[in-house]
Short mmCIF file of C-alpha atoms in Angstrom, two decimals:
data_model
loop_
_atom_site.label_atom_id
_atom_site.label_comp_id
_atom_site.label_asym_id
_atom_site.label_seq_id
_atom_site.Cartn_x
_atom_site.Cartn_y
_atom_site.Cartn_z
CA MET A 1 278.20 90.83 75.92
CA LYS A 2 276.44 91.68 79.15
CA ARG A 3 273.10 90.97 77.48
CA LEU A 4 274.38 87.58 76.21
CA ALA A 5 275.72 86.67 79.63
CA ALA A 6 272.36 87.55 81.18
CA LEU A 7 270.53 85.35 78.67
CA VAL A 8 272.90 82.43 79.37
CA ALA A 9 272.41 82.81 83.11
CA ALA A 10 268.62 82.95 82.69
CA ALA A 11 268.67 79.82 80.55
CA ALA A 12 270.78 77.99 83.14
CA LEU A 13 268.36 79.03 85.87
CA CYS A 14 265.42 77.74 83.83
CA VAL A 15 267.15 74.39 83.29
CA SER A 16 267.84 74.15 87.01
CA LEU A 17 264.25 75.01 87.94
CA ALA A 18 262.94 72.51 85.39
CA GLY A 19 265.08 69.79 86.99
CA CYS A 20 263.74 70.65 90.42
CA ALA A 21 260.19 70.71 89.13
CA GLY A 22 260.65 67.32 87.50
CA GLY A 23 262.05 65.84 90.73
CA GLY A 24 259.19 67.33 92.73
CA SER A 25 256.68 65.98 90.24
CA GLN A 26 258.21 62.51 90.53
CA GLN A 27 258.10 62.67 94.31
CA GLY A 28 254.53 63.88 94.19
CA GLY A 29 253.71 60.98 91.88
CA GLN A 30 255.14 58.55 94.39
CA GLU A 31 253.10 60.08 97.17
CA GLN A 32 249.94 59.79 95.10
CA SER A 33 250.61 56.14 94.27
CA GLN A 34 251.07 55.09 97.91
CA PRO A 35 247.35 54.85 98.73
CA GLN A 36 246.88 52.57 95.71
CA GLN A 37 249.62 50.30 97.01
CA GLN A 38 247.99 50.16 100.47
CA GLU A 39 244.66 49.12 98.97
CA GLN A 40 246.19 45.98 97.48
CA PRO A 41 245.99 42.97 99.86
CA SER A 42 249.22 41.76 101.35
CA ALA A 43 250.41 38.37 100.19
CA GLN A 44 251.10 37.46 103.83
CA GLU A 45 247.55 38.07 105.04
CA SER A 46 245.77 34.84 106.05
CA PRO A 47 242.20 34.09 104.92
CA GLU A 48 239.32 34.22 107.41
CA GLU A 49 238.99 31.16 109.65
CA PRO A 50 236.03 28.93 108.72
CA VAL A 51 233.19 28.95 111.24
CA ALA A 52 232.59 25.61 112.96
CA GLY A 53 229.06 24.36 113.53
CA LEU A 54 226.48 21.68 112.84
CA VAL A 55 224.56 20.81 109.71
CA ASP A 56 220.90 21.65 110.24
CA PRO A 57 219.17 18.23 110.38
CA GLU A 58 215.93 19.65 108.93
CA THR A 59 217.18 21.65 105.96
CA GLY A 60 220.65 20.21 105.43
CA SER A 61 221.99 23.77 105.38
CA ILE A 62 225.56 24.18 106.61
CA GLY A 63 225.78 27.97 106.44
CA PRO A 64 229.45 29.11 106.37
CA VAL A 65 232.19 26.67 105.40
CA ILE A 66 232.49 24.11 108.20
CA LEU A 67 235.66 22.14 108.78
CA PHE A 68 234.64 20.41 111.98
CA ASP A 69 232.27 20.50 114.95
CA PRO A 70 234.32 21.13 118.09
CA TYR A 71 231.87 19.10 120.17
CA ALA A 72 232.02 15.99 117.97
CA SER A 73 235.41 14.85 119.30
CA GLY A 74 237.44 14.85 122.49
CA ILE A 75 236.17 15.13 126.06
CA HIS A 76 234.10 18.09 127.22
CA HIS A 77 232.60 19.18 130.51
CA ALA A 78 229.30 20.63 131.63
CA SER A 79 227.31 21.25 134.79
CA ILE A 80 223.67 20.46 135.60
CA THR A 81 221.98 22.53 138.28
CA VAL A 82 218.60 21.56 139.70
CA SER A 83 216.83 24.37 141.54
CA GLY A 84 217.53 24.16 145.27
CA TYR A 85 220.51 21.81 144.91
CA GLN A 86 224.24 21.96 144.29
CA PRO A 87 225.49 21.61 140.67
CA MET A 88 226.43 18.21 139.28
CA GLU A 89 229.56 17.99 137.14
CA VAL A 90 229.34 16.10 133.83
CA GLU A 91 231.98 14.67 131.50
CA ILE A 92 230.97 14.29 127.83
CA TYR A 93 232.69 11.60 125.72
CA SER A 94 232.36 13.07 122.25
CA SER A 95 234.93 10.81 120.56
CA THR A 96 232.91 7.75 121.58
CA ALA A 97 229.47 9.06 120.58
CA PRO A 98 230.23 12.06 118.34
CA GLU A 99 226.83 12.83 116.82
CA THR A 100 224.95 12.20 120.06
CA SER A 101 227.34 14.43 122.00
CA ALA A 102 227.36 17.16 119.35
CA LEU A 103 223.55 17.34 119.33
CA PHE A 104 223.41 17.45 123.13
CA CYS A 105 225.97 20.27 123.24
CA LYS A 106 224.13 22.16 120.50
CA LEU A 107 220.90 22.04 122.52
CA VAL A 108 222.73 23.04 125.70
CA ARG A 109 224.09 26.12 123.93
CA LYS A 110 220.52 27.00 122.93
CA GLY A 111 219.30 26.61 126.54
CA PHE A 112 217.02 23.74 125.50
CA TYR A 113 217.15 21.91 128.86
CA ASN A 114 216.88 25.01 131.07
CA GLY A 115 213.54 25.08 132.86
CA GLN A 116 212.74 21.43 132.06
CA HIS A 117 211.90 18.86 134.74
CA ILE A 118 213.20 15.57 136.03
CA SER A 119 209.90 14.06 135.02
CA SER A 120 210.33 10.36 135.75
CA LEU A 121 212.04 8.20 138.31
CA MET A 122 212.59 4.48 138.51
CA PRO A 123 214.14 3.94 141.96
CA GLY A 124 217.27 1.86 141.66
CA LEU A 125 217.41 2.36 137.88
CA TYR A 126 217.26 5.89 136.43
CA ALA A 127 216.09 9.48 136.71
CA GLY A 128 214.52 10.67 133.47
CA ILE A 129 214.36 14.08 131.79
CA SER A 130 211.64 14.51 129.18
CA ALA A 131 212.15 17.92 127.63
CA THR A 132 209.43 19.66 125.68
CA SER A 133 210.38 19.62 122.02
CA LYS A 134 211.00 23.06 120.57
CA LYS A 135 211.37 24.14 116.94
CA GLY A 136 214.01 22.00 115.28
CA ASN A 137 214.86 18.36 114.90
CA ASN A 138 216.18 16.81 118.12
CA GLU A 139 216.64 13.32 116.70
CA VAL A 140 220.02 11.91 115.79
CA VAL A 141 221.42 8.70 114.34
CA ALA A 142 221.49 6.00 117.03
CA GLU A 143 225.02 5.37 118.29
CA PHE A 144 224.57 2.06 120.09
CA GLU A 145 225.14 -1.58 119.20
CA GLU A 146 221.51 -2.55 118.56
CA ALA A 147 221.40 0.08 115.82
CA GLY A 148 224.57 -1.27 114.19
CA PHE A 149 226.98 1.20 115.81
CA ALA A 150 229.70 -0.92 117.38
CA ASP A 151 232.08 1.81 118.59
CA ASN A 152 230.14 2.93 121.67
CA HIS A 153 231.47 0.95 124.61
CA ILE A 154 230.10 3.20 127.36
CA GLY A 155 228.36 0.82 129.74
CA LEU A 156 225.09 1.93 131.30
CA LYS A 157 226.46 2.18 134.82
CA ARG A 158 225.69 4.43 137.76
CA GLY A 159 226.10 8.07 136.79
CA VAL A 160 226.06 7.49 133.02
CA ILE A 161 223.77 9.74 130.96
CA ALA A 162 222.13 8.14 127.93
CA MET A 163 220.00 9.65 125.20
CA GLY A 164 216.50 8.21 124.86
CA ARG A 165 215.12 6.53 121.76
CA VAL A 166 212.53 7.28 119.14
CA SER A 167 211.30 4.67 116.69
CA ASP A 168 210.15 5.37 113.16
CA GLU A 169 208.49 2.19 111.98
CA GLY A 170 207.82 3.55 108.47
CA ASP A 171 207.15 0.52 106.32
CA THR A 172 205.60 -1.96 108.74
CA GLN A 173 206.86 -4.80 106.57
CA GLY A 174 210.46 -3.64 106.83
CA PRO A 175 212.96 -3.40 109.68
CA GLN A 176 212.38 -0.83 112.40
CA ILE A 177 214.48 2.34 112.10
CA ILE A 178 215.85 3.34 115.49
CA LYS A 179 217.04 6.87 116.32
CA SER A 180 218.04 8.64 119.49
CA ASP A 181 216.00 11.51 120.87
CA ALA A 182 217.76 14.33 122.73
CA SER A 183 214.42 15.37 124.25
CA LYS A 184 214.69 12.30 126.47
CA LEU A 185 217.67 11.73 128.74
CA TYR A 186 218.26 9.02 131.33
CA ILE A 187 220.69 9.31 134.23
CA PHE A 188 221.34 5.86 135.62
CA LEU A 189 221.15 5.49 139.39
CA THR A 190 222.65 2.01 139.40
CA ASN A 191 224.52 -0.36 137.10
CA ALA A 192 222.28 -1.64 134.32
CA SER A 193 224.65 -3.69 132.17
CA TYR A 194 221.73 -5.75 130.83
CA LEU A 195 220.75 -2.62 128.84
CA ASP A 196 224.19 -2.08 127.33
CA GLY A 197 224.01 -1.57 123.58
CA THR A 198 220.36 -0.50 123.59
CA TYR A 199 220.76 3.20 124.46
CA ALA A 200 223.34 5.79 123.47
CA GLY A 201 225.42 6.52 126.55
CA PHE A 202 227.50 9.62 125.92
CA ALA A 203 228.30 11.29 129.25
CA LYS A 204 228.70 10.67 132.98
CA ILE A 205 228.16 12.58 136.20
CA THR A 206 231.63 12.71 137.74
CA GLN A 207 230.72 14.82 140.78
CA GLY A 208 227.35 15.18 142.46
CA MET A 209 225.74 11.75 142.37
CA ALA A 210 224.94 12.20 146.07
CA THR A 211 223.01 15.31 145.04
CA LEU A 212 221.01 13.30 142.49
CA ASP A 213 220.29 10.62 145.12
CA LYS A 214 218.97 13.34 147.45
CA ILE A 215 216.79 14.78 144.68
CA CYS A 216 215.25 11.35 144.03
CA GLU A 217 214.72 10.79 147.74
CA ASP A 218 212.98 14.15 148.14
CA VAL A 219 210.71 13.48 145.15
CA GLN A 220 209.44 10.24 146.64
CA LYS A 221 208.55 12.03 149.86
CA VAL A 222 206.20 14.50 148.18
CA SER A 223 204.79 12.71 145.14
CA PRO A 224 203.71 9.17 144.22
CA LEU A 225 205.15 7.55 141.11
CA LYS A 226 203.07 6.08 138.31
CA GLU A 227 203.70 2.59 136.96
CA ASP A 228 205.81 3.98 134.12
CA GLY A 229 207.95 5.90 136.60
CA SER A 230 206.55 9.31 135.81
CA ILE A 231 206.09 11.68 138.74
CA ALA A 232 202.37 11.92 139.44
CA ARG A 233 202.39 15.48 140.75
CA LYS A 234 204.07 17.60 138.09
CA LYS A 235 204.52 20.51 140.48
CA SER A 236 206.68 18.24 142.62
CA ALA A 237 209.01 17.38 139.74
CA PRO A 238 212.44 18.99 140.27
CA VAL A 239 213.19 21.84 137.86
CA ILE A 240 216.46 21.97 135.95
CA LYS A 241 217.71 25.49 136.52
CA SER A 242 220.50 25.27 133.95
CA VAL A 243 222.75 23.02 131.92
CA GLU A 244 225.95 24.82 130.95
CA LEU A 245 229.02 23.85 128.95
CA GLU A 246 232.32 24.53 130.70
CA ASP A 247 234.66 23.91 127.76
#
């Protein structure tokens, strides 16, 4: 009887240990499965935000998915600093001239205008910036009335900045194709409403026109002007220290 009782007790102990082992194995299985659950993406995670930017005008490449160009709409601000003078504050009207403004802002971000000169001056009309073209296409569709763009109502008044023009005659028998050229900028020193609709105005100096007047005055003291308005002595042409976006 004692031997039978001992066998029964041993069997009960084995059953108990087996139950514990099974529970431990199940728990261990749960612990091993946790890393697999963590590797699976959460349904609440949001996808990566698309990168905004411009289509490359030479290759047509857009790189990452682009939803919008932040500088092709709204109003933005920048500053222009000419070496030796106080900065001039600029307001950019991107909603009125979106492609013109976006190209200008793109070049500003690249530092395109830094180190360039105010190279021409027509007293009582404009101060001109002719930047040296660097690698890349600095031409853009013309956003002014003469080119068939009717939405640009920025008059060429004192303080307004307009993008210059480049003409591609192509087929001499056909109509002239007119584009704007961001390598040429004009800052109007006076109202020139008779030129409205012939250049793409896209921005305006809101603070610092007195600074620009002083720059033009100083230029005329040290260098003669050619018939086309260009400054005869290049070393006397004021240097643009920086053009920087503020927002």
